[in-house]
PDB file of C-alpha atoms in Angstrom:
ATOM      1  CA  MET A   1      99.088  13.579 -17.696  1.00 76.00           C
ATOM      2  CA  ASN A   2     101.086  13.355 -14.499  1.00 89.00           C
ATOM      3  CA  TYR A   3     100.054  13.829 -10.863  1.00 95.00           C
ATOM      4  CA  LEU A   4      99.888  17.635 -10.683  1.00 97.00           C
ATOM      5  CA  ALA A   5      97.721  17.956 -13.786  1.00 97.00           C
ATOM      6  CA  HIS A   6      95.366  15.241 -12.523  1.00 97.00           C
ATOM      7  CA  LEU A   7      95.022  17.058  -9.200  1.00 98.00           C
ATOM      8  CA  TYR A   8      94.495  20.380 -10.991  1.00 98.00           C
ATOM      9  CA  LEU A   9      91.647  18.786 -12.974  1.00 97.00           C
ATOM     10  CA  ALA A  10      90.084  17.297  -9.826  1.00 97.00           C
ATOM     11  CA  GLN A  11      87.452  18.856  -7.612  1.00 97.00           C
ATOM     12  CA  PRO A  12      88.680  20.342  -4.285  1.00 96.00           C
ATOM     13  CA  THR A  13      87.548  17.325  -2.238  1.00 97.00           C
ATOM     14  CA  ALA A  14      89.305  14.338  -0.698  1.00 97.00           C
ATOM     15  CA  ASP A  15      87.340  11.763  -2.731  1.00 96.00           C
ATOM     16  CA  SER A  16      88.036  13.607  -5.972  1.00 97.00           C
ATOM     17  CA  HIS A  17      91.758  13.891  -5.306  1.00 98.00           C
ATOM     18  CA  PHE A  18      91.886  10.212  -4.362  1.00 97.00           C
ATOM     19  CA  GLY A  19      90.002   9.071  -7.464  1.00 96.00           C
ATOM     20  CA  ASN A  20      91.845  11.331  -9.866  1.00 97.00           C
ATOM     21  CA  LEU A  21      95.169   9.748  -8.860  1.00 96.00           C
ATOM     22  CA  LEU A  22      93.873   6.200  -8.362  1.00 96.00           C
ATOM     23  CA  GLY A  23      93.933   5.584 -12.113  1.00 93.00           C
ATOM     24  CA  ASP A  24      97.719   5.307 -11.944  1.00 91.00           C
ATOM     25  CA  PHE A  25      97.485   2.605  -9.286  1.00 92.00           C
ATOM     26  CA  GLY A  26      95.215  -0.073 -10.738  1.00 83.00           C
ATOM     27  CA  GLY A  27      92.056   1.977 -10.326  1.00 78.00           C
ATOM     28  CA  ASN A  28      89.556  -0.402 -11.932  1.00 77.00           C
ATOM     29  CA  ARG A  29      90.657  -3.272  -9.693  1.00 79.00           C
ATOM     30  CA  HIS A  30      89.354  -1.338  -6.678  1.00 73.00           C
ATOM     31  CA  VAL A  31      86.168   0.039  -8.166  1.00 75.00           C
ATOM     32  CA  LYS A  32      83.667  -2.331  -6.449  1.00 77.00           C
ATOM     33  CA  GLN A  33      84.267  -1.048  -2.939  1.00 81.00           C
ATOM     34  CA  LEU A  34      84.543   2.651  -3.841  1.00 87.00           C
ATOM     35  CA  PRO A  35      81.882   5.313  -3.240  1.00 93.00           C
ATOM     36  CA  ILE A  36      80.366   6.927  -6.336  1.00 93.00           C
ATOM     37  CA  THR A  37      82.296  10.150  -5.759  1.00 95.00           C
ATOM     38  CA  VAL A  38      85.604   8.284  -6.063  1.00 94.00           C
ATOM     39  CA  LYS A  39      84.358   6.275  -9.068  1.00 94.00           C
ATOM     40  CA  ASN A  40      83.412   9.487 -10.868  1.00 95.00           C
ATOM     41  CA  ALA A  41      86.840  10.930 -10.126  1.00 96.00           C
ATOM     42  CA  LEU A  42      88.485   7.754 -11.417  1.00 96.00           C
ATOM     43  CA  ASP A  43      86.447   8.058 -14.614  1.00 96.00           C
ATOM     44  CA  ASN A  44      87.695  11.628 -14.887  1.00 97.00           C
ATOM     45  CA  HIS A  45      91.280  10.364 -14.627  1.00 96.00           C
ATOM     46  CA  TYR A  46      90.713   7.963 -17.522  1.00 96.00           C
ATOM     47  CA  LEU A  47      88.970  10.690 -19.530  1.00 97.00           C
ATOM     48  CA  VAL A  48      92.037  12.917 -19.140  1.00 97.00           C
ATOM     49  CA  ASP A  49      94.432  10.124 -20.105  1.00 96.00           C
ATOM     50  CA  LYS A  50      92.409   9.084 -23.154  1.00 96.00           C
ATOM     51  CA  PHE A  51      92.104  12.658 -24.438  1.00 97.00           C
ATOM     52  CA  THR A  52      95.804  13.296 -23.854  1.00 96.00           C
ATOM     53  CA  ASP A  53      97.058  10.100 -25.499  1.00 94.00           C
ATOM     54  CA  ALA A  54      94.939  10.695 -28.611  1.00 96.00           C
ATOM     55  CA  HIS A  55      95.719  14.387 -29.024  1.00 97.00           C
ATOM     56  CA  PRO A  56      97.690  15.293 -32.183  1.00 97.00           C
ATOM     57  CA  LEU A  57      99.929  17.765 -30.312  1.00 97.00           C
ATOM     58  CA  VAL A  58     100.919  15.134 -27.760  1.00 96.00           C
ATOM     59  CA  LYS A  59     101.683  12.662 -30.547  1.00 94.00           C
ATOM     60  CA  GLU A  60     103.766  15.328 -32.265  1.00 95.00           C
ATOM     61  CA  ALA A  61     105.637  16.102 -29.043  1.00 95.00           C
ATOM     62  CA  LYS A  62     106.901  12.506 -28.926  1.00 93.00           C
ATOM     63  CA  GLN A  63     108.951  13.204 -32.048  1.00 93.00           C
ATOM     64  CA  TYR A  64     111.232  15.478 -30.024  1.00 93.00           C
ATOM     65  CA  PHE A  65     112.650  12.537 -28.093  1.00 91.00           C
ATOM     66  CA  SER A  66     115.666  10.640 -29.373  1.00 88.00           C
ATOM     67  CA  PRO A  67     115.128   7.120 -30.797  1.00 85.00           C
ATOM     68  CA  GLN A  68     116.418   5.326 -27.699  1.00 79.00           C
ATOM     69  CA  ARG A  69     113.876   7.176 -25.527  1.00 78.00           C
ATOM     70  CA  LYS A  70     110.899   7.295 -27.873  1.00 77.00           C
ATOM     71  CA  ARG A  71     109.336   4.178 -26.347  1.00 79.00           C
ATOM     72  CA  PHE A  72     108.902   6.095 -23.068  1.00 81.00           C
ATOM     73  CA  ALA A  73     108.280   9.516 -24.595  1.00 88.00           C
ATOM     74  CA  SER A  74     104.711   9.577 -23.249  1.00 90.00           C
ATOM     75  CA  VAL A  75     106.065   9.235 -19.693  1.00 88.00           C
ATOM     76  CA  ALA A  76     108.495  12.103 -20.248  1.00 90.00           C
ATOM     77  CA  ILE A  77     105.733  14.263 -21.733  1.00 94.00           C
ATOM     78  CA  ASP A  78     103.480  13.606 -18.723  1.00 93.00           C
ATOM     79  CA  VAL A  79     106.170  14.843 -16.338  1.00 93.00           C
ATOM     80  CA  VAL A  80     107.400  17.778 -18.410  1.00 96.00           C
ATOM     81  CA  PHE A  81     103.798  18.960 -18.895  1.00 97.00           C
ATOM     82  CA  ASP A  82     103.547  19.146 -15.088  1.00 97.00           C
ATOM     83  CA  HIS A  83     106.679  21.321 -15.271  1.00 97.00           C
ATOM     84  CA  PHE A  84     105.040  23.627 -17.787  1.00 98.00           C
ATOM     85  CA  LEU A  85     101.851  23.758 -15.698  1.00 98.00           C
ATOM     86  CA  ILE A  86     103.988  25.010 -12.807  1.00 98.00           C
ATOM     87  CA  GLN A  87     105.749  27.543 -15.035  1.00 98.00           C
ATOM     88  CA  HIS A  88     102.430  28.919 -16.311  1.00 98.00           C
ATOM     89  CA  TRP A  89     100.383  28.304 -13.173  1.00 98.00           C
ATOM     90  CA  GLN A  90      98.987  31.837 -12.952  1.00 97.00           C
ATOM     91  CA  ARG A  91      97.498  31.518 -16.429  1.00 97.00           C
ATOM     92  CA  PHE A  92      95.320  28.652 -15.264  1.00 97.00           C
ATOM     93  CA  ASN A  93      94.648  29.271 -11.571  1.00 96.00           C
ATOM     94  CA  ASP A  94      94.228  32.385  -9.430  1.00 95.00           C
ATOM     95  CA  GLN A  95      95.165  30.409  -6.328  1.00 96.00           C
ATOM     96  CA  PRO A  96      98.922  30.459  -5.571  1.00 97.00           C
ATOM     97  CA  LEU A  97     100.583  27.128  -6.354  1.00 97.00           C
ATOM     98  CA  SER A  98     101.907  26.857  -2.791  1.00 96.00           C
ATOM     99  CA  ASP A  99      98.358  27.089  -1.431  1.00 97.00           C
ATOM    100  CA  PHE A 100      97.039  24.608  -3.991  1.00 97.00           C
ATOM    101  CA  LYS A 101      99.735  22.079  -3.088  1.00 97.00           C
ATOM    102  CA  GLN A 102      99.123  22.447   0.634  1.00 96.00           C
ATOM    103  CA  ILE A 103      95.379  21.879   0.206  1.00 97.00           C
ATOM    104  CA  SER A 104      95.879  18.967  -2.211  1.00 97.00           C
ATOM    105  CA  TYR A 105      98.349  17.234   0.076  1.00 96.00           C
ATOM    106  CA  ARG A 106      95.935  17.632   2.995  1.00 97.00           C
ATOM    107  CA  LEU A 107      93.027  16.203   0.984  1.00 98.00           C
ATOM    108  CA  LEU A 108      95.103  13.231  -0.165  1.00 97.00           C
ATOM    109  CA  GLY A 109      96.174  12.635   3.416  1.00 96.00           C
ATOM    110  CA  LYS A 110      92.532  12.195   4.425  1.00 96.00           C
ATOM    111  CA  ARG A 111      92.182   9.212   2.072  1.00 96.00           C
ATOM    112  CA  THR A 112      95.627   7.642   2.569  1.00 95.00           C
ATOM    113  CA  PRO A 113      94.253   4.880   4.873  1.00 94.00           C
ATOM    114  CA  VAL A 114      91.972   3.519   2.110  1.00 93.00           C
ATOM    115  CA  MET A 115      94.477   3.778  -0.748  1.00 94.00           C
ATOM    116  CA  PRO A 116      96.064   0.654  -2.267  1.00 93.00           C
ATOM    117  CA  PRO A 117      99.471  -0.018  -0.632  1.00 93.00           C
ATOM    118  CA  ARG A 118     101.618   1.221  -3.527  1.00 92.00           C
ATOM    119  CA  MET A 119      99.542   4.380  -3.841  1.00 94.00           C
ATOM    120  CA  GLN A 120      99.868   4.947  -0.092  1.00 96.00           C
ATOM    121  CA  SER A 121     103.641   4.782  -0.397  1.00 95.00           C
ATOM    122  CA  VAL A 122     103.835   7.088  -3.427  1.00 93.00           C
ATOM    123  CA  VAL A 123     101.422   9.663  -2.004  1.00 95.00           C
ATOM    124  CA  LYS A 124     103.259   9.750   1.323  1.00 95.00           C
ATOM    125  CA  HIS A 125     106.588  10.328  -0.430  1.00 92.00           C
ATOM    126  CA  MET A 126     105.035  12.879  -2.787  1.00 92.00           C
ATOM    127  CA  THR A 127     103.429  14.929  -0.022  1.00 93.00           C
ATOM    128  CA  GLN A 128     106.239  14.674   2.528  1.00 92.00           C
ATOM    129  CA  ASN A 129     108.975  15.507   0.009  1.00 91.00           C
ATOM    130  CA  ASP A 130     106.941  17.919  -2.179  1.00 93.00           C
ATOM    131  CA  TRP A 131     107.717  16.250  -5.498  1.00 90.00           C
ATOM    132  CA  PHE A 132     106.174  19.141  -7.378  1.00 93.00           C
ATOM    133  CA  LYS A 133     108.962  21.385  -6.114  1.00 94.00           C
ATOM    134  CA  GLU A 134     111.345  19.160  -8.068  1.00 92.00           C
ATOM    135  CA  TYR A 135     109.292  19.676 -11.220  1.00 94.00           C
ATOM    136  CA  GLU A 136     109.983  23.425 -11.209  1.00 95.00           C
ATOM    137  CA  THR A 137     113.275  22.985 -13.118  1.00 95.00           C
ATOM    138  CA  VAL A 138     114.321  20.914 -16.132  1.00 93.00           C
ATOM    139  CA  GLU A 139     117.060  19.433 -13.963  1.00 92.00           C
ATOM    140  CA  GLY A 140     114.457  18.329 -11.427  1.00 93.00           C
ATOM    141  CA  VAL A 141     112.311  16.848 -14.189  1.00 92.00           C
ATOM    142  CA  GLY A 142     115.399  14.974 -15.368  1.00 88.00           C
ATOM    143  CA  VAL A 143     115.991  13.553 -11.900  1.00 88.00           C
ATOM    144  CA  ALA A 144     112.351  12.440 -11.675  1.00 87.00           C
ATOM    145  CA  LEU A 145     112.516  10.765 -15.097  1.00 82.00           C
ATOM    146  CA  ASP A 146     115.827   9.061 -14.322  1.00 79.00           C
ATOM    147  CA  ASN A 147     114.252   7.677 -11.141  1.00 80.00           C
ATOM    148  CA  ILE A 148     111.357   6.334 -13.213  1.00 75.00           C
ATOM    149  CA  ALA A 149     113.872   4.704 -15.572  1.00 67.00           C
ATOM    150  CA  LYS A 150     115.493   2.940 -12.621  1.00 69.00           C
ATOM    151  CA  ARG A 151     112.118   1.506 -11.565  1.00 66.00           C
ATOM    152  CA  ILE A 152     111.377   0.026 -15.001  1.00 59.00           C
ATOM    153  CA  ARG A 153     111.659  -3.731 -14.597  1.00 56.00           C
ATOM    154  CA  PHE A 154     113.795  -4.332 -17.694  1.00 54.00           C
ATOM    155  CA  THR A 155     116.971  -2.829 -19.109  1.00 55.00           C
ATOM    156  CA  ASN A 156     116.189   0.421 -20.905  1.00 52.00           C
ATOM    157  CA  THR A 157     117.783   3.522 -22.400  1.00 54.00           C
ATOM    158  CA  PHE A 158     115.255   5.996 -21.019  1.00 57.00           C
ATOM    159  CA  SER A 159     117.616   7.843 -18.650  1.00 63.00           C
ATOM    160  CA  GLY A 160     118.918  11.230 -19.773  1.00 74.00           C
ATOM    161  CA  ALA A 161     115.534  12.386 -21.126  1.00 82.00           C
ATOM    162  CA  ALA A 162     116.206  15.870 -19.751  1.00 87.00           C
ATOM    163  CA  ALA A 163     118.676  16.409 -22.600  1.00 89.00           C
ATOM    164  CA  ASP A 164     115.881  15.955 -25.154  1.00 91.00           C
ATOM    165  CA  ILE A 165     113.619  18.264 -23.147  1.00 94.00           C
ATOM    166  CA  ALA A 166     116.272  20.978 -22.894  1.00 94.00           C
ATOM    167  CA  ARG A 167     117.007  20.711 -26.619  1.00 94.00           C
ATOM    168  CA  HIS A 168     113.366  21.214 -27.580  1.00 96.00           C
ATOM    169  CA  TYR A 169     112.153  23.193 -24.584  1.00 97.00           C
ATOM    170  CA  THR A 170     110.581  26.059 -26.560  1.00 98.00           C
ATOM    171  CA  GLU A 171     108.658  23.732 -28.863  1.00 97.00           C
ATOM    172  CA  LEU A 172     107.395  21.558 -26.017  1.00 97.00           C
ATOM    173  CA  ASP A 173     106.366  24.635 -24.030  1.00 98.00           C
ATOM    174  CA  ALA A 174     104.354  25.958 -26.968  1.00 98.00           C
ATOM    175  CA  MET A 175     102.686  22.582 -27.417  1.00 97.00           C
ATOM    176  CA  PHE A 176     101.663  22.491 -23.763  1.00 98.00           C
ATOM    177  CA  LEU A 177     100.161  25.982 -23.963  1.00 98.00           C
ATOM    178  CA  ALA A 178      98.145  24.981 -27.035  1.00 98.00           C
ATOM    179  CA  PHE A 179      97.080  21.615 -25.613  1.00 98.00           C
ATOM    180  CA  PHE A 180      96.233  22.244 -21.959  1.00 98.00           C
ATOM    181  CA  PRO A 181      93.338  24.706 -22.473  1.00 97.00           C
ATOM    182  CA  GLU A 182      91.755  22.137 -24.795  1.00 97.00           C
ATOM    183  CA  LEU A 183      92.081  19.476 -22.098  1.00 97.00           C
ATOM    184  CA  ILE A 184      90.492  21.761 -19.494  1.00 97.00           C
ATOM    185  CA  LYS A 185      87.607  22.493 -21.865  1.00 97.00           C
ATOM    186  CA  HIS A 186      87.102  18.790 -22.595  1.00 97.00           C
ATOM    187  CA  VAL A 187      86.956  17.897 -18.894  1.00 97.00           C
ATOM    188  CA  LYS A 188      84.480  20.695 -18.182  1.00 96.00           C
ATOM    189  CA  GLN A 189      82.272  19.716 -21.106  1.00 96.00           C
ATOM    190  CA  ARG A 190      82.080  16.081 -20.015  1.00 95.00           C
ATOM    191  CA  GLY A 191      81.432  17.066 -16.383  1.00 93.00           C
ATOM    192  CA  LEU A 192      81.996  13.579 -14.964  1.00 95.00           C
ATOM    193  CA  GLU A 193      82.349  15.004 -11.463  1.00 95.00           C
ATOM    194  CA  GLY A 194      79.754  17.231  -9.881  1.00 72.00           C
ATOM    195  CA  ALA A 195      81.245  20.544  -8.763  1.00 54.00           C
ATOM    196  CA  HIS A 196      79.400  20.268  -5.452  1.00 40.00           C
ATOM    197  CA  ASP A 197      80.746  17.007  -4.086  1.00 41.00           C
ATOM    198  CA  ALA A 198      80.191  16.996  -0.325  1.00 39.00           C
ATOM    199  CA  SER A 199      82.915  14.430   0.513  1.00 39.00           C
ATOM    200  CA  VAL A 200      85.443  16.918   1.846  1.00 37.00           C
TER     201      VAL A 200
END
């Protein structure tokens, strides 16, 4: 899952938000010096990724991407699932998305000084430029994915993934709506993070 989904599945605390994104920035390399609240949140990140990668619907969704992009289909699915979370936000959260983003950005800001350098840079850009606003449209998702393609260290044919998404939008949307409630249930059942974390 991508950043918005990881934040959605975090607890509303600074340590939880930090840990739930840290998994995308070499999380285990930093685990020794982290407080238990961040470690638990990092474990939650890996739980989400493992469940997502193994899920039959996610594997099926990869088939909707053209052969030249299939190698990076999981990246595209992560981002487009954030798009669908935005589109269906009110199904999953009573809090307005604008309020959720504002609170999440503030919580992340509290832990920016202790983040690894690359995470600091990404989080600052994400919060200052409101990346999730870009994810509201397929065109914005396409821009985000094309930017990811540019950052890949070797020549690739990943750019243009938005065309595959647009072509199979209805099917991918239905898959997200079937998959995401199962992910939420799985995270709640495992309960790796206490709901009453005091590290606000």
